[in-house]
Short mmCIF file of C-alpha atoms in Angstrom, two decimals:
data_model
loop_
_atom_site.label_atom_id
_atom_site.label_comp_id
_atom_site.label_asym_id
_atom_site.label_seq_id
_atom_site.Cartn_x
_atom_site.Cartn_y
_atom_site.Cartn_z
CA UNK A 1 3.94 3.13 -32.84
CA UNK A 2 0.38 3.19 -31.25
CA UNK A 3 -0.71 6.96 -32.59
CA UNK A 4 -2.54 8.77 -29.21
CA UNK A 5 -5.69 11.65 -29.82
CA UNK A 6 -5.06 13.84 -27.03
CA UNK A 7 -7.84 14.09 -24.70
CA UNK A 8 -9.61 16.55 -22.62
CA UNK A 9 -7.40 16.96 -18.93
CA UNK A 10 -9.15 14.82 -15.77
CA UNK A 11 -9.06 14.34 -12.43
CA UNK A 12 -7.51 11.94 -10.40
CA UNK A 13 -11.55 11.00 -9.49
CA UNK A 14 -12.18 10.95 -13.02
CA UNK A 15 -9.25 8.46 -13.56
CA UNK A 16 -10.29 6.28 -10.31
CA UNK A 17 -14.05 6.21 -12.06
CA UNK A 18 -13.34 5.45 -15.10
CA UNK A 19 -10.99 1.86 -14.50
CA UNK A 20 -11.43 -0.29 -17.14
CA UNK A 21 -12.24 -4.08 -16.64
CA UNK A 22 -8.55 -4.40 -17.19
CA UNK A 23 -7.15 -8.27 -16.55
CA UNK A 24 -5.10 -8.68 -13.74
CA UNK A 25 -2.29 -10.09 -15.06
CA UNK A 26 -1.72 -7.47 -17.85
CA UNK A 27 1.64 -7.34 -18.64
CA UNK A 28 3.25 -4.23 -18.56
CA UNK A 29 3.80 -2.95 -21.90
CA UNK A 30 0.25 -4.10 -22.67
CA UNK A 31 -0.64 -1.42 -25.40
CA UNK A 32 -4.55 -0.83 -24.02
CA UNK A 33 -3.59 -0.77 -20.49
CA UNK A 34 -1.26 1.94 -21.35
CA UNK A 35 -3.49 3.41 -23.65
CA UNK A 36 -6.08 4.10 -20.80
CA UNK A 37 -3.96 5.63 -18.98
CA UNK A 38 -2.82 7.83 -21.18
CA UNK A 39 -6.23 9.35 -22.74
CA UNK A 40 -8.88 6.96 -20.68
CA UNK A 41 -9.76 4.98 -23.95
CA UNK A 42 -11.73 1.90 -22.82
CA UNK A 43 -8.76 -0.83 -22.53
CA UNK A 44 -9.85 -4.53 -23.13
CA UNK A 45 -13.05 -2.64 -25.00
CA UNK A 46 -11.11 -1.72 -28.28
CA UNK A 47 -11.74 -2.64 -31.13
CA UNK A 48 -8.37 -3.96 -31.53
CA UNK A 49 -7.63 -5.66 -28.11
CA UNK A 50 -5.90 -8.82 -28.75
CA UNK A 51 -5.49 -8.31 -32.15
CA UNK A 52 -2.34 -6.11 -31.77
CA UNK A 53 0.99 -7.01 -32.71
CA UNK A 54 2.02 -6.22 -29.15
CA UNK A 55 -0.37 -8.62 -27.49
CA UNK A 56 1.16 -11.60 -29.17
CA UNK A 57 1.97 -13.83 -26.39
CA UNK A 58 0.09 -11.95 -23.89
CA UNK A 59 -1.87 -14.44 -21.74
CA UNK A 60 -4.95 -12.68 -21.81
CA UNK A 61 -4.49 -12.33 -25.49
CA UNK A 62 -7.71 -15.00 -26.05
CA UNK A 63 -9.99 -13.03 -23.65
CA UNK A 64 -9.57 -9.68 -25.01
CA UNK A 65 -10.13 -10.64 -28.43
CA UNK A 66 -13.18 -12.58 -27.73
CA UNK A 67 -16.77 -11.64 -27.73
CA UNK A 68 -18.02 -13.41 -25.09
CA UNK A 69 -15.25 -11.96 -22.54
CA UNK A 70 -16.82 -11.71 -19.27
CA UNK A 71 -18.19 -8.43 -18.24
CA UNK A 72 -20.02 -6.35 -15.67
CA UNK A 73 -18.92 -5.49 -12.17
CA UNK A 74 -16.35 -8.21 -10.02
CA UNK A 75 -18.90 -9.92 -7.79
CA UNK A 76 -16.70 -10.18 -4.89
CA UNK A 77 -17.01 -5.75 -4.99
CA UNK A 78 -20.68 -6.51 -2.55
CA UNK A 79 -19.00 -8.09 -0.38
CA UNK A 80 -16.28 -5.57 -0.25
CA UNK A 81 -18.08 -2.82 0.15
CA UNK A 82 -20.12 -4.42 2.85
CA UNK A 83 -17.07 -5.25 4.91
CA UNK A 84 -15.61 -1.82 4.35
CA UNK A 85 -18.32 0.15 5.46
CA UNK A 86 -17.42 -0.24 9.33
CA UNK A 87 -13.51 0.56 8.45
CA UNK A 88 -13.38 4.33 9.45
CA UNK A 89 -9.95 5.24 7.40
CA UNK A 90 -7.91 3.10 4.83
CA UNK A 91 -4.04 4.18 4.32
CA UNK A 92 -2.02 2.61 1.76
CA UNK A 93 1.98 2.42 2.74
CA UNK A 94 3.67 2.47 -0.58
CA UNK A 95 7.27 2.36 -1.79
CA UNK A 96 8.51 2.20 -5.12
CA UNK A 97 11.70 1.21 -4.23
CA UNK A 98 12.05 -2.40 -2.15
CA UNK A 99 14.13 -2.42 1.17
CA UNK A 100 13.19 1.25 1.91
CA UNK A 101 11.74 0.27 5.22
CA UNK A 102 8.33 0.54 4.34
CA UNK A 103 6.89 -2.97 6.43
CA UNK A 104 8.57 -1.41 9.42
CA UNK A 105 7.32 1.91 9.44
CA UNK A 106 3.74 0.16 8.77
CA UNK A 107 3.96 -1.59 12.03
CA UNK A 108 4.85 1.31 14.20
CA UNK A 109 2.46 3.48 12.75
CA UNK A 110 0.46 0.49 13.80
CA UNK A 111 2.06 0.38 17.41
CA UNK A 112 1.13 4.32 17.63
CA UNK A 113 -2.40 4.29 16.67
CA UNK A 114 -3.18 1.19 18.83
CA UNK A 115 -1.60 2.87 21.66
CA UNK A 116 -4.68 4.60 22.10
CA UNK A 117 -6.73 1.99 23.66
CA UNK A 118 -9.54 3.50 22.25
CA UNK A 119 -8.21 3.19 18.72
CA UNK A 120 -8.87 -0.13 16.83
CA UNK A 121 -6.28 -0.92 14.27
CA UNK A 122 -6.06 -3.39 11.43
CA UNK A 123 -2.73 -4.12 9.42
CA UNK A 124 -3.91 -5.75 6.13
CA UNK A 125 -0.45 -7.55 4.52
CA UNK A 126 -0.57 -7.43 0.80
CA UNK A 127 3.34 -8.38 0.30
CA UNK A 128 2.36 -11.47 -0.76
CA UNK A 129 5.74 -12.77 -1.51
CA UNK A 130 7.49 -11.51 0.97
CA UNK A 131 5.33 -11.05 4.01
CA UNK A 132 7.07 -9.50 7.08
CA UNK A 133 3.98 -8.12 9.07
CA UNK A 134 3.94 -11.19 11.32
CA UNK A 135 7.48 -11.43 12.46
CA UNK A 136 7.74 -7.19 12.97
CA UNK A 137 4.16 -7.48 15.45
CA UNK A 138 5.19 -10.60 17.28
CA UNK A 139 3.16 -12.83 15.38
CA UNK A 140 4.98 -15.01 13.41
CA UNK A 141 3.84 -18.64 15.10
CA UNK A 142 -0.11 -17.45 14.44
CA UNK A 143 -2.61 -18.83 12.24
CA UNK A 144 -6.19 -17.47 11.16
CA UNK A 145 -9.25 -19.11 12.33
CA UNK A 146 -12.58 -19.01 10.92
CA UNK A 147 -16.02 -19.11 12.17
CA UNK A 148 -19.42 -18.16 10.77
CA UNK A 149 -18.47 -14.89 10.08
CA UNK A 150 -15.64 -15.34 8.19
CA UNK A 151 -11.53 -15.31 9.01
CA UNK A 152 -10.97 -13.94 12.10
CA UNK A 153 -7.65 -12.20 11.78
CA UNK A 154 -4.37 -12.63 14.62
CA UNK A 155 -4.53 -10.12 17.17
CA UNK A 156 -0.94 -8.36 18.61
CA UNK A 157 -3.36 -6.75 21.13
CA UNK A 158 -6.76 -6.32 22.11
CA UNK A 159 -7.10 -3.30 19.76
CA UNK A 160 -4.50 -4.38 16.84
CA UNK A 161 -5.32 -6.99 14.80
CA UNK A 162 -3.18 -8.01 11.11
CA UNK A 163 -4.08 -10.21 8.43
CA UNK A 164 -1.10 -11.55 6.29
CA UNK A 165 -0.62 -14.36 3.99
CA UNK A 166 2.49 -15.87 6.62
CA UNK A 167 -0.60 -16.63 8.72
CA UNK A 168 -1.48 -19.07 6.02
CA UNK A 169 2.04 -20.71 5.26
CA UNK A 170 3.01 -24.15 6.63
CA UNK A 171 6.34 -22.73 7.14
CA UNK A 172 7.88 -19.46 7.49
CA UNK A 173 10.76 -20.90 4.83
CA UNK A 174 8.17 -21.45 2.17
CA UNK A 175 8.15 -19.64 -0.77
CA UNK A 176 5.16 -18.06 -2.21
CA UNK A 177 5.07 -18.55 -6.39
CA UNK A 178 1.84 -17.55 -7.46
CA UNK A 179 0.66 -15.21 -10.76
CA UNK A 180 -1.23 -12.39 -10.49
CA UNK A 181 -4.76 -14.02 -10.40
CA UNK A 182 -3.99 -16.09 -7.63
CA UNK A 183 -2.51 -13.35 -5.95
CA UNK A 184 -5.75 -11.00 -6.40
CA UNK A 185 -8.12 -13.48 -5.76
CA UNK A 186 -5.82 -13.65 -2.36
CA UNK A 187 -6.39 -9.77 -1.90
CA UNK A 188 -10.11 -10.07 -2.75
CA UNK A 189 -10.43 -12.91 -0.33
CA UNK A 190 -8.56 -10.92 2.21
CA UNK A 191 -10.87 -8.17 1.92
CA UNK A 192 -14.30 -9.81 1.94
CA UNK A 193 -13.76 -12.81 4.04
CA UNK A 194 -11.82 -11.00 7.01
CA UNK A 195 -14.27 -10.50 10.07
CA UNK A 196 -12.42 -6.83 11.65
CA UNK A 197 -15.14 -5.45 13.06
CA UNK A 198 -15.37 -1.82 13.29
CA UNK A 199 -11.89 -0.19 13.13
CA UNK A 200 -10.86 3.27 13.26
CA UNK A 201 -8.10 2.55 11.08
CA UNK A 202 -6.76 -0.11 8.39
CA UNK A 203 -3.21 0.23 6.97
CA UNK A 204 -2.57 -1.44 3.69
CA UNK A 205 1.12 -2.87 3.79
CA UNK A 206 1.84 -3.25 -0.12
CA UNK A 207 5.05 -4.11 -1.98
CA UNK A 208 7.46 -2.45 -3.76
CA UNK A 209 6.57 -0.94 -7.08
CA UNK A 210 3.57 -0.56 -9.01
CA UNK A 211 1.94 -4.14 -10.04
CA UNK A 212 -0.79 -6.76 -9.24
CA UNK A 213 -0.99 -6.06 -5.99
CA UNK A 214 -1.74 -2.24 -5.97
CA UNK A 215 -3.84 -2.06 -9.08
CA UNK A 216 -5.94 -4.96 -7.67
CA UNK A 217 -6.73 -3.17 -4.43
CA UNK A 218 -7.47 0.05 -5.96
CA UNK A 219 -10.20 -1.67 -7.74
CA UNK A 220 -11.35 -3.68 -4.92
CA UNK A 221 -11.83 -0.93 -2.73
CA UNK A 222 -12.40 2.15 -5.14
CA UNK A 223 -16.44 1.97 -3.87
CA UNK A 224 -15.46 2.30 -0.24
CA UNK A 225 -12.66 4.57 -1.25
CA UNK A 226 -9.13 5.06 -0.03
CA UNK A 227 -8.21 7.56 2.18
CA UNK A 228 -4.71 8.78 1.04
CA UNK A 229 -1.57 6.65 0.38
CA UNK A 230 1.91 7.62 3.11
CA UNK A 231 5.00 7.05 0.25
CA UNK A 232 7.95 5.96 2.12
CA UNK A 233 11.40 6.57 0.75
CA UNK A 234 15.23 6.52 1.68
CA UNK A 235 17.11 9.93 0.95
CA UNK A 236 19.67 8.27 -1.80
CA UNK A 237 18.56 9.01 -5.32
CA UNK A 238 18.49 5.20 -6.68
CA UNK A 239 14.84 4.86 -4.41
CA UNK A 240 13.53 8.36 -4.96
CA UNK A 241 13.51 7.55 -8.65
CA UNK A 242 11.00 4.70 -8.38
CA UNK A 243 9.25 6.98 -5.49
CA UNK A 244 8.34 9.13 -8.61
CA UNK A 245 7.17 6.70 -10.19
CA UNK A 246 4.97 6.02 -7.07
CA UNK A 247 3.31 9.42 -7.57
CA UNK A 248 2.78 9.34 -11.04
CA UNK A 249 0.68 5.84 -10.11
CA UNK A 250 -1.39 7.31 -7.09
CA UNK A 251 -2.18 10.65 -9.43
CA UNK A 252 -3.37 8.30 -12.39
CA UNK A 253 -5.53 5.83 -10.40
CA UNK A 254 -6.79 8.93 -8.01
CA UNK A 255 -5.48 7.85 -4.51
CA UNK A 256 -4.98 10.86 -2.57
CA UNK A 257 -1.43 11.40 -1.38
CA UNK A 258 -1.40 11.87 2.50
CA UNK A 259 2.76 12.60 2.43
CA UNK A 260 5.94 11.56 2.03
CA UNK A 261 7.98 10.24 4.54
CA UNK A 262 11.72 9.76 4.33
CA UNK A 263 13.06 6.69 6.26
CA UNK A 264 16.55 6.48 7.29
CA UNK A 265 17.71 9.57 6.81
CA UNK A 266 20.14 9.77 9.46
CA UNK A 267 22.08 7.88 11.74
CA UNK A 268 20.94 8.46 15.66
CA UNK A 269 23.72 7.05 17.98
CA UNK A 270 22.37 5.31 21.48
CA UNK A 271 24.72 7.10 23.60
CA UNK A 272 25.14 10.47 22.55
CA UNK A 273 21.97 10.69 20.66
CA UNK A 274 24.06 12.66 17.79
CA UNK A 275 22.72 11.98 14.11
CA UNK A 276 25.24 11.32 11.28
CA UNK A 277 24.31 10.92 7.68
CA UNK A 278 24.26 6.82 6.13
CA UNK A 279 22.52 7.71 3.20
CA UNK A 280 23.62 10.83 1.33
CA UNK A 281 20.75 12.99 -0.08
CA UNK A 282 22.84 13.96 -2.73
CA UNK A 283 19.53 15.23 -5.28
CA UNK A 284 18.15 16.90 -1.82
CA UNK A 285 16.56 13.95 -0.62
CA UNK A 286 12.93 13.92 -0.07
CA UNK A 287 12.69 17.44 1.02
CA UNK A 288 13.37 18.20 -2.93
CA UNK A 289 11.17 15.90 -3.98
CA UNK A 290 8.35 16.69 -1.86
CA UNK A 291 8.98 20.54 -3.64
CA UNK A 292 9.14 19.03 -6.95
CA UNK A 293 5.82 17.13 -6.95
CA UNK A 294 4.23 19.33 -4.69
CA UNK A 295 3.80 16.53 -1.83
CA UNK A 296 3.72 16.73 1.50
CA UNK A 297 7.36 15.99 3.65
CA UNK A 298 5.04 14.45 6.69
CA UNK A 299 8.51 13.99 8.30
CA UNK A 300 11.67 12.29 8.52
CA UNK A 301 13.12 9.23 10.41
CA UNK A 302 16.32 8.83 11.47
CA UNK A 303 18.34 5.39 11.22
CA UNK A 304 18.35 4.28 14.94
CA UNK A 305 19.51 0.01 15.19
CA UNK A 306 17.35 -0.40 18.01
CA UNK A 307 13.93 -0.23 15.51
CA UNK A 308 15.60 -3.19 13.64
CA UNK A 309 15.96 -4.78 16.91
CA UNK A 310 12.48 -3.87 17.83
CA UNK A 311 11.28 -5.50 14.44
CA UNK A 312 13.35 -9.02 14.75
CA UNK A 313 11.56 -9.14 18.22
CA UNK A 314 7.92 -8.35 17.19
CA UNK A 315 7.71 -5.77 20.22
CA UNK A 316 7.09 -1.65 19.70
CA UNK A 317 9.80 0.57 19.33
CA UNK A 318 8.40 3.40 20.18
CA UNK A 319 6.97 2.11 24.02
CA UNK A 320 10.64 0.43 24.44
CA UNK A 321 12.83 3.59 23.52
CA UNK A 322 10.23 6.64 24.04
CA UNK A 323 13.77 8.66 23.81
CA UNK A 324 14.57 8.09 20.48
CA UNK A 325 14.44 11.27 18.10
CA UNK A 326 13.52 8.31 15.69
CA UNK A 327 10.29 7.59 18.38
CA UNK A 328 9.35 11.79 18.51
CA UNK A 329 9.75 11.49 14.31
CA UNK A 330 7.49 8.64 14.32
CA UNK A 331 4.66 10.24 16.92
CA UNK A 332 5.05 13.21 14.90
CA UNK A 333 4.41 12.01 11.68
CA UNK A 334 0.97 10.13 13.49
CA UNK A 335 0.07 13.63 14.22
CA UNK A 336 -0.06 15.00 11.20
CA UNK A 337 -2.03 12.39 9.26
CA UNK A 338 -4.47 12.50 11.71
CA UNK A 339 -4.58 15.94 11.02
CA UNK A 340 -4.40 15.58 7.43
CA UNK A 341 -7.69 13.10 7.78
CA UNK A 342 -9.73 15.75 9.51
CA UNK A 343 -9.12 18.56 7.47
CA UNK A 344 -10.05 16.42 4.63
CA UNK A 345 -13.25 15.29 6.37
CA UNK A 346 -14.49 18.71 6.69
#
């Protein structure tokens, strides 16, 4: 058992500073990624990384216990930063549990905040394997051009523009297989190639759980900093465990949690507009959890058919059926991170 000096209590900034040069593809019981975490000891810096028995057949085993393992600051992090700087607000959408509804809810809070024409909007994809941004905005037959200034990404409307890895796909049936270093170097690419201009807001679309994806774009953009992370659950007990585990990940790396919101937690019926329960909250659904972790409830949205309809379609729910409660959950939820973002700003 890997014996653990306790160390002084940080903050979630502290944590976010203090990221190790960490490989990508750590696997998950990696003793010195888990090690950091606990007591911020240096990771791949030990004295003993790659020499464990528990890195044996680790494929970064090599690299850690070399000298000559590369080090300094990623040099795509310039480049980054550079790109960054005219991206007003950066929202992560995460769910620990998959099937939750979370690519869905990215697009119309996408829908919302574009319908302010004023508003620029940019939906950056990171569900590399399972990329559903394109279909849910009406963009599914797009491709990204480039030009001098790097990719330009596919644009649902003047002011709503999403960059997605189905862009890039010969076919919409092909299956993406890639390891985590092909996959970050995807996200990095993503970041410091795109051309989007000056927008007011960019929502991250990650997938489920806690993995390459969301530890690579922490890094990536932990200089231009995040601006909160919206955790989207369902009110059944089997998603708001991994949901938890969602918090414990945003308080270690230091993402601010915006709120929770809790998808699906009611049936809404066309005609009579009366909710009935699907999914049973039977630990007290988000509401409970929210109390229990001391997170915000930012609202919750009730199961109407028609966003699923909305989605197949690539069209916005919320301007076809302004009478959904699920449409006044949605507009309210908008409200209150926008709120959220101001008070924070001052």
């Amino acid at each position: 058992m890997l014996a653990v000096q306790k160390q002084p209590s940080t903050t979630p900034e502290q944590h976010s500073a203090s990221l190790p040069d960490i490989p990508s593809n750590a696997p998950q019981h990696c003793p010195f990624l888990s090690r950091f975490l606990i007591t911020l000891n240096q990771g791949t810096e030990s004295e003993l990384a790659g020499k464990s028995d528990a890195c044996n057949g680790c494929a970064n085993q090599e690299i850690c216990a070399s000298s000559t393992k590369p080090k300094g600051p990623d040099p795509a992090l310039p480049f980054i930063r550079e790109r960054m700087a005219d991206v007003k607000h950066k929202i992560l959408v995460l769910s620990g549990k998959g099937g939750v509804g979370k690519s869905t809810f990215t697009a119309q809070l996408a829908w919302a905040f574009a319908s302010d024409e004023t508003t620029q909007t940019g939906v950056l994809d990171l569900d590399i394997c399972g990329p559903s941004i394109p279909t849910i905005l009406g963009l599914a037959n797009e491709q990204v051009h480039s030009s001098s200034s790097g990719w330009s990404p596919v644009y649902a409307q003047p002011n709503l523009a999403a960059i997605s890895v189905g862009f890039l796909l010969p076919s919409a049936k092909d299956a993406v297989m890639w390891r985590g270093p092909k996959k970050n170097g995807l996200i990095a690419q993503f970041l410091k190639d795109v051309d989007w201009g000056y927008l007011d807001y960019m929502l991250v679309d990650t997938p489920p759980g806690t993995s390459d994806e969301h530890l690579s774009v922490v890094q990536y953009l932990k200089e231009s900093g995040i601006d909160g992370a919206v955790l989207v659950t369902t009110p059944q007990e089997v998603a708001l465990q991994d949901v938890r585990r969602e918090i414990d990940f945003c308080r270690k790396v230091g993402i601010p949690i915006l709120g929770l919101v809790e998808n699906m937690s009611g049936f809404v019926c066309p005609g009579c507009k009366t909710e009935s329960k699907i999914f049973k909250p039977t630990t007290g659904g988000a509401k409970r959890l929210a109390e229990e972790t001391n997170v915000e409830l930012l609202g919750s949205v009730p199961l109407d058919p028609r966003i699923g309809k909305s989605a197949d379609y690539g069209v916005s729910f919320l301007d076809d059926y302004p009478d959904s409660p699920a449409t006044t959950a949605y507009l309210d939820i908008i409200d209150r991170i926008k709120e959220i973002l101001e008070e924070r700003k001052q």
